[in-house]
């Protein structure tokens, strides 16, 4: 009896073990496949091009490669040697030698370690080295500056180059040297931005006045503008600017006239029409200047972009010269209900030293028929109030000049919107503004 029971126990135990083994085998194999290693390489990158080539830098762009899983990154080869990896389909190179030929290739890589064939080679030559020599010229500074205004490219030409981070750093070296009165150093640094410095003597003034003109070489690639610095300014604290020399008709000529009459510390003249590029600037604000409806400012609209040489030079001079005042000349199409001038400090706040009010009073002495709107006095007036002017925002202490209106004012920014007939049409009108600035500064 015991033997029979024991046999039954063994049979049941064996059955359970068989069942467990079957379940284990079934659960371990059902729906699973042995992983197959990824041995497929990405496709060969194509479309490799170089843009924004300078004496010592360039940008490389290429079309994305494809992979059966995913492209992880790219390897950049320079003259058949690995140089650097990139997670994007572009790369900026600097530190290159002027006038030298380089060969570039791109390789795509995936996460499994597979690499594509190298792309077709791209041969690129950097620009020849420009001579870093101080240039000399003489004559009438107003006539000389009008020549730059006449050569500014117009609407939708796409001439204006958006400065890169390297461009802005290079520009800092130039302006630092000028502000330190180290003109030779400025000359040597300027060539790397395709700029040169001309020591211009105005032989029509008595005594003769000397200016340092930071201008692009005759073969222009950047169109960032022309920047003029007085060697012996009569108005040490005045910095004059004409940001819209074409769109705001005659403001370029007016600026040249006022500059010669007053000899301020510096003058900035824009290098391209404000609508020269189609791409929008990243900064806040809209305008109908370039279209029939209100749109974002263009990237070539230098008073509305922090990524410009206008902005960089303004910031550096503002920080270096604690008493400097920046006056921008603008123009608008006057409607019947509009005033002759809209003069703003870039906010609706009243500064401790109110240059705007002083300028209004000085202009009334020149022409008592002029009418005004001043946003920090006429607080409900916002048209052409320059609250979104990025240079004004910076000067007035905005925490983000690109996107945040200033909530306080230093009073050191003056934005002058002028009607054409009484102020911009000819020298008679220019003289009114020039004389008023002379009285205030």
Short mmCIF file of C-alpha atoms in Angstrom, two decimals:
data_model
loop_
_atom_site.label_atom_id
_atom_site.label_comp_id
_atom_site.label_asym_id
_atom_site.label_seq_id
_atom_site.Cartn_x
_atom_site.Cartn_y
_atom_site.Cartn_z
CA UNK A 1 0.00 0.00 0.00
CA UNK A 2 2.80 2.34 0.90
CA UNK A 3 4.63 1.47 -2.32
CA UNK A 4 1.58 2.30 -4.42
CA UNK A 5 1.11 5.68 -2.70
CA UNK A 6 4.76 6.50 -3.16
CA UNK A 7 4.55 5.70 -6.89
CA UNK A 8 1.52 7.95 -7.29
CA UNK A 9 3.44 10.76 -5.50
CA UNK A 10 6.39 10.35 -7.88
CA UNK A 11 4.10 10.42 -10.91
CA UNK A 12 2.43 13.64 -9.72
CA UNK A 13 5.76 15.31 -8.95
CA UNK A 14 7.10 14.42 -12.37
CA UNK A 15 3.98 15.83 -14.01
CA UNK A 16 4.36 19.12 -12.15
CA UNK A 17 8.00 19.40 -13.15
CA UNK A 18 7.15 18.73 -16.79
CA UNK A 19 4.40 21.39 -16.66
CA UNK A 20 6.70 23.98 -15.06
CA UNK A 21 9.40 23.25 -17.61
CA UNK A 22 6.91 23.60 -20.44
CA UNK A 23 5.66 26.93 -19.10
CA UNK A 24 9.19 28.20 -18.61
CA UNK A 25 10.14 27.15 -22.10
CA UNK A 26 7.04 28.71 -23.57
CA UNK A 27 7.37 32.05 -21.71
CA UNK A 28 11.04 32.32 -22.54
CA UNK A 29 10.75 31.87 -26.29
CA UNK A 30 7.34 33.05 -27.41
CA UNK A 31 7.57 36.38 -29.37
CA UNK A 32 11.32 36.86 -28.84
CA UNK A 33 13.99 36.99 -31.51
CA UNK A 34 17.72 37.12 -31.12
CA UNK A 35 18.84 40.76 -31.63
CA UNK A 36 20.56 41.35 -34.94
CA UNK A 37 23.50 43.81 -34.70
CA UNK A 38 23.07 47.06 -36.68
CA UNK A 39 25.67 46.79 -39.39
CA UNK A 40 24.17 49.27 -41.84
CA UNK A 41 26.11 52.53 -42.27
CA UNK A 42 24.42 55.90 -42.82
CA UNK A 43 24.25 57.30 -46.31
CA UNK A 44 27.08 59.48 -47.57
CA UNK A 45 26.48 63.18 -46.75
CA UNK A 46 25.83 65.42 -49.74
CA UNK A 47 25.44 69.11 -50.50
CA UNK A 48 28.53 70.31 -48.65
CA UNK A 49 28.95 74.07 -49.20
CA UNK A 50 30.92 76.92 -47.61
CA UNK A 51 29.38 80.31 -46.95
CA UNK A 52 30.42 83.59 -45.33
CA UNK A 53 34.05 82.98 -46.24
CA UNK A 54 36.43 85.58 -44.81
CA UNK A 55 40.19 85.81 -44.44
CA UNK A 56 40.18 83.56 -41.38
CA UNK A 57 36.74 81.97 -41.03
CA UNK A 58 33.89 80.27 -42.86
CA UNK A 59 30.68 78.33 -42.29
CA UNK A 60 30.12 74.80 -43.62
CA UNK A 61 26.63 73.44 -44.34
CA UNK A 62 25.51 70.05 -45.68
CA UNK A 63 22.37 67.99 -46.25
CA UNK A 64 21.39 65.49 -43.51
CA UNK A 65 22.42 61.86 -44.07
CA UNK A 66 19.92 59.03 -43.49
CA UNK A 67 20.26 55.80 -41.50
CA UNK A 68 18.15 52.68 -40.93
CA UNK A 69 18.01 53.67 -37.23
CA UNK A 70 19.28 57.20 -36.67
CA UNK A 71 22.29 59.36 -37.53
CA UNK A 72 24.07 60.20 -34.28
CA UNK A 73 26.58 62.83 -35.42
CA UNK A 74 28.98 63.94 -38.14
CA UNK A 75 32.76 63.99 -38.41
CA UNK A 76 34.46 66.89 -40.16
CA UNK A 77 37.69 66.17 -42.00
CA UNK A 78 40.15 68.90 -42.91
CA UNK A 79 42.77 68.04 -45.54
CA UNK A 80 42.06 64.29 -45.05
CA UNK A 81 42.51 64.48 -41.26
CA UNK A 82 39.74 64.26 -38.67
CA UNK A 83 39.14 67.71 -37.20
CA UNK A 84 36.02 67.74 -35.06
CA UNK A 85 32.60 66.18 -34.51
CA UNK A 86 29.29 67.97 -34.87
CA UNK A 87 25.77 67.07 -33.83
CA UNK A 88 24.34 69.47 -36.44
CA UNK A 89 24.51 69.74 -40.22
CA UNK A 90 26.67 72.85 -40.00
CA UNK A 91 29.91 74.00 -38.48
CA UNK A 92 31.68 77.36 -38.05
CA UNK A 93 35.44 77.40 -38.47
CA UNK A 94 37.75 80.19 -37.37
CA UNK A 95 41.49 80.63 -37.03
CA UNK A 96 42.14 79.85 -40.69
CA UNK A 97 44.95 81.45 -42.69
CA UNK A 98 44.21 84.16 -45.28
CA UNK A 99 44.56 83.19 -48.93
CA UNK A 100 44.91 79.46 -48.26
CA UNK A 101 43.13 76.53 -49.92
CA UNK A 102 41.41 74.02 -47.63
CA UNK A 103 39.72 70.68 -48.42
CA UNK A 104 36.73 69.58 -46.36
CA UNK A 105 34.78 66.31 -46.16
CA UNK A 106 31.94 65.10 -43.94
CA UNK A 107 31.25 61.63 -42.56
CA UNK A 108 27.98 60.51 -40.92
CA UNK A 109 27.98 58.18 -37.88
CA UNK A 110 25.26 56.18 -36.11
CA UNK A 111 24.98 54.95 -32.51
CA UNK A 112 26.17 51.44 -33.42
CA UNK A 113 29.51 52.78 -34.58
CA UNK A 114 28.83 52.54 -38.30
CA UNK A 115 30.26 55.35 -40.43
CA UNK A 116 29.35 56.45 -43.91
CA UNK A 117 31.67 57.08 -46.78
CA UNK A 118 33.27 60.49 -46.76
CA UNK A 119 31.39 63.12 -48.71
CA UNK A 120 32.73 64.47 -51.94
CA UNK A 121 35.60 66.85 -51.12
CA UNK A 122 34.92 70.59 -51.04
CA UNK A 123 37.87 72.87 -51.78
CA UNK A 124 37.60 76.39 -50.39
CA UNK A 125 40.06 79.26 -50.41
CA UNK A 126 39.90 81.89 -47.71
CA UNK A 127 40.06 85.52 -48.80
CA UNK A 128 43.47 86.98 -49.49
CA UNK A 129 45.05 88.92 -46.68
CA UNK A 130 44.23 92.61 -46.82
CA UNK A 131 46.89 95.15 -46.11
CA UNK A 132 46.60 96.57 -42.61
CA UNK A 133 47.63 100.13 -43.40
CA UNK A 134 46.18 103.40 -42.24
CA UNK A 135 44.76 105.21 -45.26
CA UNK A 136 44.75 108.98 -45.76
CA UNK A 137 42.31 111.29 -47.49
CA UNK A 138 41.24 114.92 -47.32
CA UNK A 139 38.58 117.32 -48.51
CA UNK A 140 35.14 118.17 -47.16
CA UNK A 141 33.97 115.56 -44.62
CA UNK A 142 30.30 116.19 -45.45
CA UNK A 143 30.88 115.52 -49.16
CA UNK A 144 32.98 112.47 -48.29
CA UNK A 145 30.25 110.98 -46.07
CA UNK A 146 27.52 111.65 -48.62
CA UNK A 147 29.41 109.29 -50.91
CA UNK A 148 28.83 106.42 -48.47
CA UNK A 149 25.13 107.23 -48.27
CA UNK A 150 24.87 107.19 -52.06
CA UNK A 151 26.32 103.66 -52.18
CA UNK A 152 24.02 102.05 -49.61
CA UNK A 153 22.15 99.10 -51.23
CA UNK A 154 18.38 99.26 -51.26
CA UNK A 155 15.23 97.29 -50.56
CA UNK A 156 15.50 93.47 -50.76
CA UNK A 157 19.06 93.32 -52.04
CA UNK A 158 20.13 90.73 -49.43
CA UNK A 159 23.53 92.43 -49.26
CA UNK A 160 23.55 92.90 -45.50
CA UNK A 161 25.43 90.14 -43.69
CA UNK A 162 24.13 89.12 -40.29
CA UNK A 163 27.18 89.31 -37.98
CA UNK A 164 28.35 86.05 -36.46
CA UNK A 165 29.59 85.69 -32.90
CA UNK A 166 33.15 85.79 -34.22
CA UNK A 167 32.36 88.95 -36.20
CA UNK A 168 31.07 90.67 -33.08
CA UNK A 169 34.13 89.66 -31.08
CA UNK A 170 36.39 90.98 -33.82
CA UNK A 171 34.42 94.24 -33.90
CA UNK A 172 34.95 94.64 -30.16
CA UNK A 173 38.71 94.56 -30.71
CA UNK A 174 38.43 97.31 -33.32
CA UNK A 175 36.23 99.64 -31.26
CA UNK A 176 38.26 99.01 -28.09
CA UNK A 177 41.39 100.11 -29.91
CA UNK A 178 39.72 103.25 -31.30
CA UNK A 179 38.38 104.23 -27.89
CA UNK A 180 41.89 103.72 -26.47
CA UNK A 181 43.26 106.02 -29.22
CA UNK A 182 45.33 103.10 -30.47
CA UNK A 183 44.62 103.67 -34.15
CA UNK A 184 47.36 101.36 -35.40
CA UNK A 185 45.91 98.46 -33.42
CA UNK A 186 42.45 99.30 -34.77
CA UNK A 187 43.86 99.26 -38.31
CA UNK A 188 45.40 95.83 -37.78
CA UNK A 189 42.19 94.39 -36.31
CA UNK A 190 39.87 96.00 -38.87
CA UNK A 191 41.21 94.00 -41.82
CA UNK A 192 39.82 90.81 -40.30
CA UNK A 193 36.33 92.32 -40.62
CA UNK A 194 37.00 93.53 -44.20
CA UNK A 195 37.24 97.08 -42.86
CA UNK A 196 39.92 99.72 -43.04
CA UNK A 197 40.52 103.03 -41.29
CA UNK A 198 40.96 106.28 -43.17
CA UNK A 199 42.45 109.31 -41.48
CA UNK A 200 40.42 112.05 -43.14
CA UNK A 201 41.39 115.71 -42.83
CA UNK A 202 38.65 118.25 -43.48
CA UNK A 203 40.64 120.97 -45.21
CA UNK A 204 37.50 123.10 -45.61
CA UNK A 205 37.20 123.68 -41.86
CA UNK A 206 39.26 126.18 -39.92
CA UNK A 207 41.19 124.93 -38.14
CA UNK A 208 41.34 121.66 -40.04
CA UNK A 209 39.50 118.78 -38.39
CA UNK A 210 40.79 115.19 -38.44
CA UNK A 211 38.50 112.15 -38.39
CA UNK A 212 39.04 108.41 -38.29
CA UNK A 213 36.61 106.72 -40.67
CA UNK A 214 35.97 103.02 -40.13
CA UNK A 215 34.77 101.89 -43.56
CA UNK A 216 34.52 98.65 -45.48
CA UNK A 217 37.02 97.86 -48.23
CA UNK A 218 35.91 98.69 -51.76
CA UNK A 219 34.85 95.06 -52.33
CA UNK A 220 32.14 94.95 -49.68
CA UNK A 221 30.97 91.74 -48.05
CA UNK A 222 29.24 92.91 -44.87
CA UNK A 223 27.40 96.23 -45.33
CA UNK A 224 27.45 96.93 -41.59
CA UNK A 225 27.77 100.67 -42.01
CA UNK A 226 30.34 103.45 -41.74
CA UNK A 227 31.55 104.69 -38.35
CA UNK A 228 33.31 108.04 -37.98
CA UNK A 229 35.26 109.21 -34.92
CA UNK A 230 36.49 112.75 -34.33
CA UNK A 231 40.11 113.09 -33.28
CA UNK A 232 39.37 116.38 -31.48
CA UNK A 233 35.58 116.56 -31.04
CA UNK A 234 33.94 119.89 -30.27
CA UNK A 235 31.06 118.05 -28.59
CA UNK A 236 32.73 115.29 -26.65
CA UNK A 237 29.51 113.78 -25.30
CA UNK A 238 27.43 113.74 -28.49
CA UNK A 239 27.18 110.57 -30.59
CA UNK A 240 25.09 110.94 -33.73
CA UNK A 241 23.47 108.15 -35.77
CA UNK A 242 21.49 107.77 -39.00
CA UNK A 243 20.13 104.18 -38.92
CA UNK A 244 17.72 104.49 -41.89
CA UNK A 245 19.57 106.57 -44.45
CA UNK A 246 17.42 105.38 -47.38
CA UNK A 247 14.01 104.67 -45.89
CA UNK A 248 13.97 107.89 -43.83
CA UNK A 249 14.77 110.11 -46.79
CA UNK A 250 17.66 112.55 -46.49
CA UNK A 251 18.58 111.59 -42.93
CA UNK A 252 21.94 110.35 -44.21
CA UNK A 253 22.70 113.68 -45.86
CA UNK A 254 21.33 115.50 -42.83
CA UNK A 255 23.61 113.50 -40.53
CA UNK A 256 26.67 114.32 -42.66
CA UNK A 257 25.76 118.02 -42.56
CA UNK A 258 25.18 118.07 -38.79
CA UNK A 259 28.34 116.08 -38.15
CA UNK A 260 30.51 118.60 -39.98
CA UNK A 261 28.80 121.58 -38.35
CA UNK A 262 28.99 120.23 -34.79
CA UNK A 263 31.98 117.84 -34.81
CA UNK A 264 30.54 115.38 -32.25
CA UNK A 265 32.40 112.43 -30.78
CA UNK A 266 31.17 110.00 -33.43
CA UNK A 267 28.72 109.31 -36.23
CA UNK A 268 27.18 105.97 -37.26
CA UNK A 269 25.73 105.63 -40.78
CA UNK A 270 23.84 102.45 -41.73
CA UNK A 271 25.26 100.28 -44.50
CA UNK A 272 22.07 98.86 -46.02
CA UNK A 273 18.37 99.63 -46.38
CA UNK A 274 16.38 98.54 -43.34
CA UNK A 275 14.42 96.14 -45.57
CA UNK A 276 17.50 94.76 -47.35
CA UNK A 277 17.02 91.27 -45.92
CA UNK A 278 13.72 89.39 -45.75
CA UNK A 279 14.40 87.44 -42.55
CA UNK A 280 12.76 88.77 -39.39
CA UNK A 281 14.87 90.00 -36.51
CA UNK A 282 14.41 87.96 -33.31
CA UNK A 283 13.66 91.07 -31.27
CA UNK A 284 10.19 92.28 -30.31
CA UNK A 285 8.28 94.95 -32.21
CA UNK A 286 6.58 95.29 -35.58
CA UNK A 287 6.50 97.74 -38.46
CA UNK A 288 4.82 98.28 -41.81
CA UNK A 289 7.96 99.88 -43.24
CA UNK A 290 8.76 96.84 -45.41
CA UNK A 291 5.25 95.63 -46.26
CA UNK A 292 1.66 96.72 -46.55
CA UNK A 293 0.81 95.20 -43.18
CA UNK A 294 2.56 95.21 -39.83
CA UNK A 295 5.30 92.58 -39.57
CA UNK A 296 8.35 91.83 -37.45
CA UNK A 297 11.35 94.07 -38.01
CA UNK A 298 13.87 92.76 -40.54
CA UNK A 299 17.28 91.47 -39.49
CA UNK A 300 18.85 94.29 -41.52
CA UNK A 301 16.94 96.92 -39.51
CA UNK A 302 19.83 97.86 -37.23
CA UNK A 303 17.97 99.89 -34.54
CA UNK A 304 15.83 96.82 -33.92
CA UNK A 305 18.43 94.07 -33.67
CA UNK A 306 20.93 93.42 -30.90
CA UNK A 307 22.98 91.43 -33.40
CA UNK A 308 24.44 94.38 -35.30
CA UNK A 309 27.51 96.59 -35.32
CA UNK A 310 25.25 99.56 -34.58
CA UNK A 311 24.24 97.85 -31.34
CA UNK A 312 27.73 96.66 -30.44
CA UNK A 313 29.33 100.07 -31.02
CA UNK A 314 26.56 101.82 -29.08
CA UNK A 315 26.94 99.48 -26.12
CA UNK A 316 30.72 99.87 -26.02
CA UNK A 317 30.69 103.65 -26.29
CA UNK A 318 27.88 103.97 -23.74
CA UNK A 319 29.82 101.84 -21.24
CA UNK A 320 33.15 103.59 -21.89
CA UNK A 321 31.92 107.21 -21.96
CA UNK A 322 29.74 107.87 -18.90
CA UNK A 323 28.43 111.25 -20.10
CA UNK A 324 27.77 110.30 -23.70
CA UNK A 325 24.35 110.99 -25.26
CA UNK A 326 23.19 109.09 -28.35
CA UNK A 327 21.02 110.98 -30.82
CA UNK A 328 19.36 109.11 -33.69
CA UNK A 329 17.94 110.94 -36.72
CA UNK A 330 14.77 109.43 -38.19
CA UNK A 331 11.98 110.56 -40.50
CA UNK A 332 8.25 109.85 -40.85
CA UNK A 333 5.43 110.60 -43.26
CA UNK A 334 3.49 113.35 -41.55
CA UNK A 335 -0.27 113.02 -41.51
CA UNK A 336 -2.58 116.00 -41.04
CA UNK A 337 -2.98 115.42 -37.32
CA UNK A 338 0.70 114.68 -36.69
CA UNK A 339 3.22 117.04 -35.10
CA UNK A 340 6.37 118.23 -36.86
CA UNK A 341 8.55 116.12 -34.56
CA UNK A 342 8.20 113.17 -32.23
CA UNK A 343 11.15 113.23 -29.84
CA UNK A 344 11.58 110.38 -27.38
CA UNK A 345 14.07 109.15 -24.81
CA UNK A 346 12.85 105.61 -25.52
CA UNK A 347 10.48 105.48 -22.53
CA UNK A 348 7.55 107.34 -21.02
CA UNK A 349 9.62 108.27 -17.97
CA UNK A 350 11.14 111.71 -17.24
CA UNK A 351 14.93 111.65 -16.79
CA UNK A 352 16.94 113.72 -14.35
CA UNK A 353 18.59 115.59 -17.24
CA UNK A 354 15.94 116.01 -19.92
CA UNK A 355 17.81 116.45 -23.21
CA UNK A 356 14.57 115.88 -25.15
CA UNK A 357 12.88 118.89 -23.53
CA UNK A 358 16.00 120.98 -24.00
CA UNK A 359 16.14 120.04 -27.66
CA UNK A 360 12.47 120.94 -28.11
CA UNK A 361 13.09 124.40 -26.65
CA UNK A 362 16.17 124.90 -28.84
CA UNK A 363 14.24 123.87 -31.97
CA UNK A 364 11.47 126.34 -31.16
CA UNK A 365 14.09 129.07 -31.14
CA UNK A 366 14.98 128.01 -34.68
CA UNK A 367 11.37 127.74 -35.89
CA UNK A 368 8.47 128.61 -33.61
CA UNK A 369 5.96 127.02 -36.00
CA UNK A 370 7.20 123.52 -35.14
CA UNK A 371 4.92 121.23 -33.14
CA UNK A 372 5.92 118.32 -30.93
CA UNK A 373 4.89 115.09 -29.28
CA UNK A 374 7.12 113.86 -26.45
CA UNK A 375 6.08 110.46 -25.03
CA UNK A 376 7.28 111.12 -21.48
CA UNK A 377 5.26 114.35 -21.44
CA UNK A 378 2.39 113.32 -23.76
CA UNK A 379 2.13 109.98 -21.98
CA UNK A 380 -0.70 108.65 -24.15
CA UNK A 381 1.36 109.10 -27.32
CA UNK A 382 3.02 105.86 -28.50
CA UNK A 383 3.42 106.29 -32.27
CA UNK A 384 7.11 106.35 -33.27
CA UNK A 385 7.97 106.46 -29.56
CA UNK A 386 11.02 104.16 -30.00
CA UNK A 387 10.15 101.95 -27.04
CA UNK A 388 11.31 98.94 -29.10
CA UNK A 389 14.57 100.51 -30.29
CA UNK A 390 17.24 98.07 -29.07
CA UNK A 391 19.93 100.73 -28.65
CA UNK A 392 17.51 102.83 -26.61
CA UNK A 393 16.52 99.84 -24.50
CA UNK A 394 20.16 99.11 -23.69
CA UNK A 395 20.96 102.71 -22.82
CA UNK A 396 17.88 102.89 -20.59
CA UNK A 397 18.84 99.77 -18.66
CA UNK A 398 16.52 97.10 -20.05
CA UNK A 399 17.42 93.63 -18.74
CA UNK A 400 16.97 92.31 -22.30
CA UNK A 401 17.37 94.91 -25.02
CA UNK A 402 16.02 92.51 -27.62
CA UNK A 403 12.64 91.89 -26.08
CA UNK A 404 11.96 93.98 -22.96
CA UNK A 405 11.02 97.66 -22.97
CA UNK A 406 12.95 99.75 -20.47
CA UNK A 407 11.00 100.78 -17.38
CA UNK A 408 13.38 103.59 -16.40
CA UNK A 409 15.44 106.09 -18.35
CA UNK A 410 18.96 107.46 -18.19
CA UNK A 411 18.04 110.32 -20.50
CA UNK A 412 21.07 109.50 -22.66
CA UNK A 413 19.09 108.30 -25.66
CA UNK A 414 17.33 110.78 -27.97
CA UNK A 415 15.22 109.50 -30.86
CA UNK A 416 14.13 112.24 -33.28
CA UNK A 417 11.34 111.55 -35.76
CA UNK A 418 11.04 114.44 -38.22
CA UNK A 419 8.61 115.48 -40.89
CA UNK A 420 10.18 116.04 -44.29
CA UNK A 421 8.98 119.49 -45.39
CA UNK A 422 10.27 121.60 -42.49
CA UNK A 423 13.27 119.55 -41.36
CA UNK A 424 14.53 116.92 -43.82
CA UNK A 425 13.91 118.35 -47.28
CA UNK A 426 17.08 120.43 -47.63
CA UNK A 427 19.89 122.23 -45.87
CA UNK A 428 17.53 124.87 -44.48
CA UNK A 429 15.76 122.22 -42.43
CA UNK A 430 18.99 120.41 -41.52
CA UNK A 431 20.37 123.66 -40.12
CA UNK A 432 17.47 123.91 -37.65
CA UNK A 433 18.31 120.56 -36.10
CA UNK A 434 22.04 121.22 -36.29
CA UNK A 435 21.77 124.57 -34.52
CA UNK A 436 19.50 123.09 -31.86
CA UNK A 437 21.98 120.31 -31.13
CA UNK A 438 24.75 122.89 -30.91
CA UNK A 439 22.77 124.81 -28.27
CA UNK A 440 22.05 121.70 -26.18
CA UNK A 441 25.41 119.98 -26.40
#
